[in-house]
mmCIF file of C-alpha atoms and ligand atoms in Angstrom:
data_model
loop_
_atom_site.group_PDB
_atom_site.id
_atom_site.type_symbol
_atom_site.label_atom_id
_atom_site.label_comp_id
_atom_site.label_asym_id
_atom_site.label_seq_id
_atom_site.Cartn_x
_atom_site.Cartn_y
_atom_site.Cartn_z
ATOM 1 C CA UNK A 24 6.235 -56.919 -49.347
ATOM 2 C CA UNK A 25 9.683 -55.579 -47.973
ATOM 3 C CA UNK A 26 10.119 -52.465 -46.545
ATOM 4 C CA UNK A 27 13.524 -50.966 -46.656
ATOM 5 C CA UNK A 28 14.328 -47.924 -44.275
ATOM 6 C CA UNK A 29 16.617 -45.649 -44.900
ATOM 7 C CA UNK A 30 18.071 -42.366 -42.948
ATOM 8 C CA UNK A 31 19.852 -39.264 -42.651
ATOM 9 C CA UNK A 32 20.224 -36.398 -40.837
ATOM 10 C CA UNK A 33 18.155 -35.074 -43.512
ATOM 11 C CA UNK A 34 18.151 -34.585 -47.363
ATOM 12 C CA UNK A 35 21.219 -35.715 -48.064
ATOM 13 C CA UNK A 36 20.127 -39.105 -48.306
ATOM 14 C CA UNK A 37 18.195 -38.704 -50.828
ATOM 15 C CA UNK A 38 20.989 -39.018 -52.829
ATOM 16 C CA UNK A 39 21.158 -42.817 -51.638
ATOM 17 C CA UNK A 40 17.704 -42.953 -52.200
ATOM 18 C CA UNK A 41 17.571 -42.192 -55.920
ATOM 19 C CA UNK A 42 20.250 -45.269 -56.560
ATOM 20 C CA UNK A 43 17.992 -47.410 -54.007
ATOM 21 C CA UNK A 44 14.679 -46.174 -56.124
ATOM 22 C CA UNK A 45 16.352 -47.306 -59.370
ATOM 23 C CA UNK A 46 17.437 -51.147 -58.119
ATOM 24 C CA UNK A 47 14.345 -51.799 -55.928
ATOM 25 C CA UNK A 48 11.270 -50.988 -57.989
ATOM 26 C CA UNK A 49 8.817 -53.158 -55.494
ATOM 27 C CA UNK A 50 9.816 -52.269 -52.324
ATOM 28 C CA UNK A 51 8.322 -50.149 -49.876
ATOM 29 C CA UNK A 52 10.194 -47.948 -48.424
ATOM 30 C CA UNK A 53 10.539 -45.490 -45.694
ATOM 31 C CA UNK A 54 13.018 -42.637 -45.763
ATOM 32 C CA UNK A 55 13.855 -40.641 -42.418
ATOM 33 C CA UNK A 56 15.313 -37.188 -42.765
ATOM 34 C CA UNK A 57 16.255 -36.138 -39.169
ATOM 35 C CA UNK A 58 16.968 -32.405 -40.127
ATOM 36 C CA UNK A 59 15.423 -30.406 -36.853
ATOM 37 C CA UNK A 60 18.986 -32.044 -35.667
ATOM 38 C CA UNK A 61 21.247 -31.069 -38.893
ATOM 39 C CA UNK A 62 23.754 -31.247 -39.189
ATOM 40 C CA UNK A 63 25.371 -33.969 -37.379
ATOM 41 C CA UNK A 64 28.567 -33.630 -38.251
ATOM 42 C CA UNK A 65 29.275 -30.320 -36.526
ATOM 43 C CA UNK A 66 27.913 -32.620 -33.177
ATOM 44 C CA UNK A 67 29.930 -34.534 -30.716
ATOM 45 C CA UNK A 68 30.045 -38.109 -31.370
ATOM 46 C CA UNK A 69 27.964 -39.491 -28.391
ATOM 47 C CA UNK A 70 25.103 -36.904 -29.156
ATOM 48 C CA UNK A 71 25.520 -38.555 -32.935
ATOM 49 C CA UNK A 72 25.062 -41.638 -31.654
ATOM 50 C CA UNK A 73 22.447 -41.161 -29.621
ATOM 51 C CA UNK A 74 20.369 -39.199 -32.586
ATOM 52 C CA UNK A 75 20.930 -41.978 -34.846
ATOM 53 C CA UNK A 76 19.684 -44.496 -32.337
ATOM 54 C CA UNK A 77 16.618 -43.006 -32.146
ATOM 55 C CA UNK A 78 15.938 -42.917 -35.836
ATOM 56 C CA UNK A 79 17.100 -46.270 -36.051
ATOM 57 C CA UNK A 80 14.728 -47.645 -33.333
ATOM 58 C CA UNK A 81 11.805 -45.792 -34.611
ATOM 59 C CA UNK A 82 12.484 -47.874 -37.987
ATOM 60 C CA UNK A 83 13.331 -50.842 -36.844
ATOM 61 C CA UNK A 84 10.920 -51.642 -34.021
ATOM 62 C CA UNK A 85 8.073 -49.252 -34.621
ATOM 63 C CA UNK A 86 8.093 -49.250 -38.435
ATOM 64 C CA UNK A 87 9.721 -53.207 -38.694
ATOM 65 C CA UNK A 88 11.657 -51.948 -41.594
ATOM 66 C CA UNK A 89 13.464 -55.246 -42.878
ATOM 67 C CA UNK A 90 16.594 -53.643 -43.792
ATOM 68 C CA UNK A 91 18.318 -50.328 -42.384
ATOM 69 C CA UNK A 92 20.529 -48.548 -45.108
ATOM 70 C CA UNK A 93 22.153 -45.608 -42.970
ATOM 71 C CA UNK A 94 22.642 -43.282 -45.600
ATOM 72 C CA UNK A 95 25.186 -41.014 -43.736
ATOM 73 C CA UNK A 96 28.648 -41.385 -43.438
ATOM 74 C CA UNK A 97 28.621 -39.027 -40.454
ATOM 75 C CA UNK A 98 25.803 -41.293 -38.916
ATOM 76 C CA UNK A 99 27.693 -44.711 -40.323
ATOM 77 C CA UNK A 100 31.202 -43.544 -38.727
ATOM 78 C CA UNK A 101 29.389 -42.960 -35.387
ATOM 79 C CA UNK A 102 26.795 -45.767 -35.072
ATOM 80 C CA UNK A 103 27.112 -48.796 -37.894
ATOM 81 C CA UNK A 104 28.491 -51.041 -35.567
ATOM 82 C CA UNK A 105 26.102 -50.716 -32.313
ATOM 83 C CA UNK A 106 23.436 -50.718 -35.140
ATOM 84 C CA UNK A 107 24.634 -54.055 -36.301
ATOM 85 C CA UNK A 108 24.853 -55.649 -32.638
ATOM 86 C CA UNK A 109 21.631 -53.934 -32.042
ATOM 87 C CA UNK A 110 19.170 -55.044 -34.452
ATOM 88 C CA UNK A 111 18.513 -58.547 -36.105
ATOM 89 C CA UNK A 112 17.873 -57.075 -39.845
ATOM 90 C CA UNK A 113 20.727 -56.224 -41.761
ATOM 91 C CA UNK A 114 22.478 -53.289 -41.588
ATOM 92 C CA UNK A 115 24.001 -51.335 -44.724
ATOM 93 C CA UNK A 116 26.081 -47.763 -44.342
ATOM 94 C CA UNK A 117 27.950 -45.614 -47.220
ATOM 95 C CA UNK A 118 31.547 -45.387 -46.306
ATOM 96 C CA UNK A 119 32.551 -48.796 -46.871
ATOM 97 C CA UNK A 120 30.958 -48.521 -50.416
ATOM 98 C CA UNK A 121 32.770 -45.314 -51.132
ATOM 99 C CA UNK A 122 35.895 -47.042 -50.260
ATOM 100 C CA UNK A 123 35.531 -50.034 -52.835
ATOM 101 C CA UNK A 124 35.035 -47.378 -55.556
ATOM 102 C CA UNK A 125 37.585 -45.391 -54.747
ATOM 103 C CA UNK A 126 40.190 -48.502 -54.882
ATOM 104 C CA UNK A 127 39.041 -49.476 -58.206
ATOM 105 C CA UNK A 128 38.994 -46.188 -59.345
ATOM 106 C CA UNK A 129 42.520 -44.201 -58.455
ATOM 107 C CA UNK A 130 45.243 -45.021 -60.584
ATOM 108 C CA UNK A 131 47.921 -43.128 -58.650
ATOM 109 C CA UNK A 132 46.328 -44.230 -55.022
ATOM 110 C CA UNK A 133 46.255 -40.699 -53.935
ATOM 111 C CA UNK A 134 42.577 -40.019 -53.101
ATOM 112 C CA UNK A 135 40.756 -37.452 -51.442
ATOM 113 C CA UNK A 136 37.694 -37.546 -49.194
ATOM 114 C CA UNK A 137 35.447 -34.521 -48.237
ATOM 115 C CA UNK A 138 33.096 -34.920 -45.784
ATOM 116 C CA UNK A 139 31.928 -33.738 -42.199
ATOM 117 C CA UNK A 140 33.909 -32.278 -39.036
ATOM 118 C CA UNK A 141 32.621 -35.440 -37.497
ATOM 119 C CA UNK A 142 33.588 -37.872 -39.800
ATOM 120 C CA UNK A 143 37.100 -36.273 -40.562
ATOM 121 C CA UNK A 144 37.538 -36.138 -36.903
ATOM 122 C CA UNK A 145 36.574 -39.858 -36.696
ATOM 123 C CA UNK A 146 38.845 -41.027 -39.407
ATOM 124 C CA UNK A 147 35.913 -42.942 -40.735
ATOM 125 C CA UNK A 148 37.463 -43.052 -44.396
ATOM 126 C CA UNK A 149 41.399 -43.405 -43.255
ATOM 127 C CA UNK A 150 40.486 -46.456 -41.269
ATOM 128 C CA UNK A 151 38.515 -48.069 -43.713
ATOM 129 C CA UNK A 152 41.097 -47.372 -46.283
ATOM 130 C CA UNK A 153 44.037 -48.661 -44.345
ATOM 131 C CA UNK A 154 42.188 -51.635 -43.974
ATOM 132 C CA UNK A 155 42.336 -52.497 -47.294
ATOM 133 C CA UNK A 156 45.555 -50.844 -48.601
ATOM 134 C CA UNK A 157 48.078 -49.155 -46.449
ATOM 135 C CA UNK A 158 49.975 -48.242 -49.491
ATOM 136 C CA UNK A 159 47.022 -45.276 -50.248
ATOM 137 C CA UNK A 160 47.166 -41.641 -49.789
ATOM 138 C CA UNK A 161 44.254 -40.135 -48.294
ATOM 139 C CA UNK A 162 44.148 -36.390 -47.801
ATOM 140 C CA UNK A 163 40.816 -35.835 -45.712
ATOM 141 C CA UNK A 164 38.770 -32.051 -45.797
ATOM 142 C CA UNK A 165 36.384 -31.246 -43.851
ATOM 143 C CA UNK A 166 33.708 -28.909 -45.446
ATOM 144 C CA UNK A 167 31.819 -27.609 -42.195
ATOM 145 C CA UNK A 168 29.096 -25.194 -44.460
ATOM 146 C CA UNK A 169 28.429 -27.564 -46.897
ATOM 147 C CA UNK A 170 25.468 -29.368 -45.032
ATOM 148 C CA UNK A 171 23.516 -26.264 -44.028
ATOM 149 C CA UNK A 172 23.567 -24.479 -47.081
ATOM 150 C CA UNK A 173 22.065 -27.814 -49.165
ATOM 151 C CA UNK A 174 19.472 -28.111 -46.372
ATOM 152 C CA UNK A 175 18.355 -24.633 -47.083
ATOM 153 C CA UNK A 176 18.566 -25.117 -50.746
ATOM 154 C CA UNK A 177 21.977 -24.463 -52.736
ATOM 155 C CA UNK A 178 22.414 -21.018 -54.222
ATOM 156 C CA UNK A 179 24.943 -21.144 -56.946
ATOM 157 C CA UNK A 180 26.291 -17.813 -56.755
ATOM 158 C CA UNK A 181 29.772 -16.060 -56.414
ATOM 159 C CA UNK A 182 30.058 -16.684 -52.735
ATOM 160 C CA UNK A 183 29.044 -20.607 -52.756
ATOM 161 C CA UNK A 184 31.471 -20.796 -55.916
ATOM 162 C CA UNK A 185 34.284 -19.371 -53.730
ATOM 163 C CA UNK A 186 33.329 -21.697 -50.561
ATOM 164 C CA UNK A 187 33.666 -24.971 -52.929
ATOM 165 C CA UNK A 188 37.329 -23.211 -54.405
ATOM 166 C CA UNK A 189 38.232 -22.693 -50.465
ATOM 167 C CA UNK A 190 37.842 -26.415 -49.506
ATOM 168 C CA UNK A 191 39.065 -27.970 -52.716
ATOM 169 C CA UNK A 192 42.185 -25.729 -52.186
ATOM 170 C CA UNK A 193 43.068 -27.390 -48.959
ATOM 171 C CA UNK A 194 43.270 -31.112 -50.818
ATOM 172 C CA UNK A 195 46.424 -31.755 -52.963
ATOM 173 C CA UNK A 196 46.595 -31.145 -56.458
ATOM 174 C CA UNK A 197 47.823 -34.502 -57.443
ATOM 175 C CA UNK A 198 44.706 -36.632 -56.041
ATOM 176 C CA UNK A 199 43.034 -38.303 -59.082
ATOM 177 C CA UNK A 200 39.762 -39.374 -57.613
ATOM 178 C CA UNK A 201 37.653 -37.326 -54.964
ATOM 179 C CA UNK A 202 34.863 -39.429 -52.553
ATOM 180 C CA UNK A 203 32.271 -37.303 -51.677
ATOM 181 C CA UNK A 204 32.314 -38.214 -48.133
ATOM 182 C CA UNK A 205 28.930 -36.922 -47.075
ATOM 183 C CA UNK A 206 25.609 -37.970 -48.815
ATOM 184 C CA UNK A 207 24.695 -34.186 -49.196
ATOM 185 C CA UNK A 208 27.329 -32.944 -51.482
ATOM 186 C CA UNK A 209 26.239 -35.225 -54.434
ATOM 187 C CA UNK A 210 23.311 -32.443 -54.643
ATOM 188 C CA UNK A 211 25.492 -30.106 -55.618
ATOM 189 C CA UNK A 212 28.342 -32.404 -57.490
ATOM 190 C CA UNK A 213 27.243 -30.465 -60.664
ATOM 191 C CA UNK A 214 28.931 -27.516 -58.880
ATOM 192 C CA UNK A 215 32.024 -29.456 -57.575
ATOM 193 C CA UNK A 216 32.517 -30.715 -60.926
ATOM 194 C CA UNK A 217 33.514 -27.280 -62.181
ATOM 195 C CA UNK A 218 36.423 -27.129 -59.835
ATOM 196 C CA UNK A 219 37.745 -30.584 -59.896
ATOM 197 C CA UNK A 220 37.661 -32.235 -63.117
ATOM 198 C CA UNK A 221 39.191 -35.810 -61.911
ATOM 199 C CA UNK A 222 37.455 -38.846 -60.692
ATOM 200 C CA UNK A 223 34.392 -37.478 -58.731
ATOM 201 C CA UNK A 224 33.136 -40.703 -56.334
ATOM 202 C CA UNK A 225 29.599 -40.508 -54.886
ATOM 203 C CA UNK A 226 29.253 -43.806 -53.151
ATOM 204 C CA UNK A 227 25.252 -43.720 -53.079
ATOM 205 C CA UNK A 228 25.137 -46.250 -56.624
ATOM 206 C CA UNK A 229 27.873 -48.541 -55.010
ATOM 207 C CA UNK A 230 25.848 -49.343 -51.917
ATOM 208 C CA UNK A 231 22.146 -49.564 -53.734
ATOM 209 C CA UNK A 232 24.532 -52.746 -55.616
ATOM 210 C CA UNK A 233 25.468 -53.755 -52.297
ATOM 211 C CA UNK A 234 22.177 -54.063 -51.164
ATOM 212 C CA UNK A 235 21.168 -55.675 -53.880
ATOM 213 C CA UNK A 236 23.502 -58.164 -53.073
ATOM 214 C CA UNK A 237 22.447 -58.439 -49.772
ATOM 215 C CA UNK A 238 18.849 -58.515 -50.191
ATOM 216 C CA UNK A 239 18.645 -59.707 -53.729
ATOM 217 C CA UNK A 240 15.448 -58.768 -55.662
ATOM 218 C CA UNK A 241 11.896 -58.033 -54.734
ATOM 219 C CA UNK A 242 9.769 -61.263 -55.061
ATOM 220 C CA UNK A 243 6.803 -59.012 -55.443
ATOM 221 C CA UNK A 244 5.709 -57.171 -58.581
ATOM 222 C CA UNK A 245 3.345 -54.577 -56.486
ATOM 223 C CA UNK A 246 2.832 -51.185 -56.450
ATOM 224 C CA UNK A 247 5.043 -49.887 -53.466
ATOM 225 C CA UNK A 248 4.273 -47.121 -51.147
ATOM 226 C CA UNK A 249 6.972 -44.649 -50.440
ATOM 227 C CA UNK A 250 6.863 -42.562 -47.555
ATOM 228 C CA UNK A 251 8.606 -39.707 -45.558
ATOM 229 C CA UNK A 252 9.345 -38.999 -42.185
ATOM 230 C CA UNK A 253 11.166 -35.335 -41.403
ATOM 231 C CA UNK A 254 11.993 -34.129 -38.051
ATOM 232 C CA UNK A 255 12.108 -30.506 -39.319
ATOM 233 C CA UNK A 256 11.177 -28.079 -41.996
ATOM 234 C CA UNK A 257 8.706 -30.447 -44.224
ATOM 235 C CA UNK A 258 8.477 -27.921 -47.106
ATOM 236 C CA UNK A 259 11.984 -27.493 -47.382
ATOM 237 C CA UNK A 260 12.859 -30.885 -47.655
ATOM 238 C CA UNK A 261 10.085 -31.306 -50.372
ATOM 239 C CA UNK A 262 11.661 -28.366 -52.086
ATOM 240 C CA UNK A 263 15.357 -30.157 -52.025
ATOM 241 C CA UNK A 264 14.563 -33.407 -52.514
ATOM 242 C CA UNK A 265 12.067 -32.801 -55.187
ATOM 243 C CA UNK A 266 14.820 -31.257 -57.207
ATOM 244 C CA UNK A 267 17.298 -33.545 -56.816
ATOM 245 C CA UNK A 268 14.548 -36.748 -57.862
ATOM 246 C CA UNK A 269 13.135 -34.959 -60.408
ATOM 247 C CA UNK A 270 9.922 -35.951 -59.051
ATOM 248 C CA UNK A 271 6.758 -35.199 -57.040
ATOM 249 C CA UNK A 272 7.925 -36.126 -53.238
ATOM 250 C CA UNK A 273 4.283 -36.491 -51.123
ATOM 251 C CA UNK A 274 4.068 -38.193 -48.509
ATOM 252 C CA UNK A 275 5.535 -36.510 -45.930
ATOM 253 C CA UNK A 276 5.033 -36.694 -42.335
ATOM 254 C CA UNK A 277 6.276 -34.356 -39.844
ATOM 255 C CA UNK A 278 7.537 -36.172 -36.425
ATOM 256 C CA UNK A 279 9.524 -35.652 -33.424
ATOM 257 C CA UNK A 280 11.238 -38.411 -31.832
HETATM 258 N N1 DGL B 328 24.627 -36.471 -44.889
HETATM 259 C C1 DGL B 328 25.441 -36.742 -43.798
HETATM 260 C C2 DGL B 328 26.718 -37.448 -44.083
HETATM 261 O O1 DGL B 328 26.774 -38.179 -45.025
HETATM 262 C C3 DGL B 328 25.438 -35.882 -42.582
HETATM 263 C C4 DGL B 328 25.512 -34.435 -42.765
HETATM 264 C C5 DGL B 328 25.374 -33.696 -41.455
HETATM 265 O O2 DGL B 328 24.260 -33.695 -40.922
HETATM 266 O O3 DGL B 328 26.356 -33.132 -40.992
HETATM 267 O O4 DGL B 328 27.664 -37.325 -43.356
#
């Protein structure tokens, strides 16, 4: 049977992982939720890098995952392509994924992206953008309280309302489609939704396809094992992630790298 690993620098991956849970029924899999080290993207990028590597090495050569989805754009902006010379399995990140849909998506081809200091300040999105289609307008926000406040479990209250306003305010008003450039804010995309009522992109479905297509399907019809490994607060993360799954999380092993 396969096992497919899959990380973040904590429960924001999750949201990867539900999409990856619906298209892989038989696979084991192994999620890694660094969050004694959330979040990254407040981090410089070499101390990104060099947190990712060791989640990625744990998976790769101690677990022998047989694919690596990095289910962090923060993580994918700083370390997808050493990944990719690093390891022989393949190697799968978000923001290219979020990129696709937004392209199909916009119809006036000004998008924006919300994400992480880190990944704004690495033009992660731009890049990948401009690669494509240098005829876009992307309008890039960095949401620096976002991560912390979904690790500790969202409260939806007057003063989280008026952080989401704050942000969206700084993105034009004539953007038709919005990529939610960090896997955590999809857990609270119910909340974003109030305040912009456009295209709302959450790239986690687009790259559970991709993997599809780059794995294909399970040749097994087994009962899979799913398992968690969480650098930090395990009862938190069972708290978050529970919610967001709608289902019992167990499993969940507390490790230091
Ligand atoms: N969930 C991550 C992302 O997609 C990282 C959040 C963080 O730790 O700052 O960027």
């Amino acid at each position: 049977m396969r096992t497919i690993g899959v990380f973040d620098s904590g429960v924001g991956g999750i949201s990867v992982l539900k999409e990856i849970l619906k298209e892989f029924p038989y696979d084991n899999i192994i999620y890694f939720g660094d969050s004694l080290h959330a979040p990254y993207g407040d981090r410089e990028i070499e101390e990104i890098r060099a947190l990712c590597l060791k989640v990625s090495d744990f998976l790769v050569y101690e677990k022998k995952v047989d694919v690596l989805v990095i289910a962090c754009n923060t993580a994918t902006g700083a370390a997808m392509t050493i990944m990719r010379e690093r390891y022989r399995v393949p190697v799968i990140g978000v923001v290219e994924n979020g990129v696709k849909e937004g392209i199909r998506e916009t119809k006036n081809k000004r998008i924006g992206v919300i994400a992480t200091p880190a990944t704004i300040k690495m033009n992660v999105y731009l890049k990948e953008f401009n690669q494509i289609d240098k005829t876009l307008k992307i309008y890039q926000v960095k949401c620096p309280l976002f991560v912390e406040l979904i690790e500790k479990g969202w409260i939806d209250n007057e003063e989280s309302c008026q952080l989401i306003k704050t942000y969206l305010n700084n993105l034009p008003k004539n953007i038709d489609t919005l990529i939610l450039g960090c896997t955590h804010y999809p857990l609270i995309k119910k909340y974003i939704k109030r305040y912009f009522t456009k295209k709302i992109i959450d790239p986690a479905k687009e790259t559970a396809k991709s993997l599809k297509l780059i794995i294909g399907e399970s040749k097994y019809i087994e009962k899979r094992e799913i398992k968690f490994f969480v650098s930090g607060d395990t009862q938190k993360f069972k708290k978050v992630a529970q919610e967001f799954l709608e289902t019992t999380v167990d499993n969940i092993v507390n490790i230091i790298l």
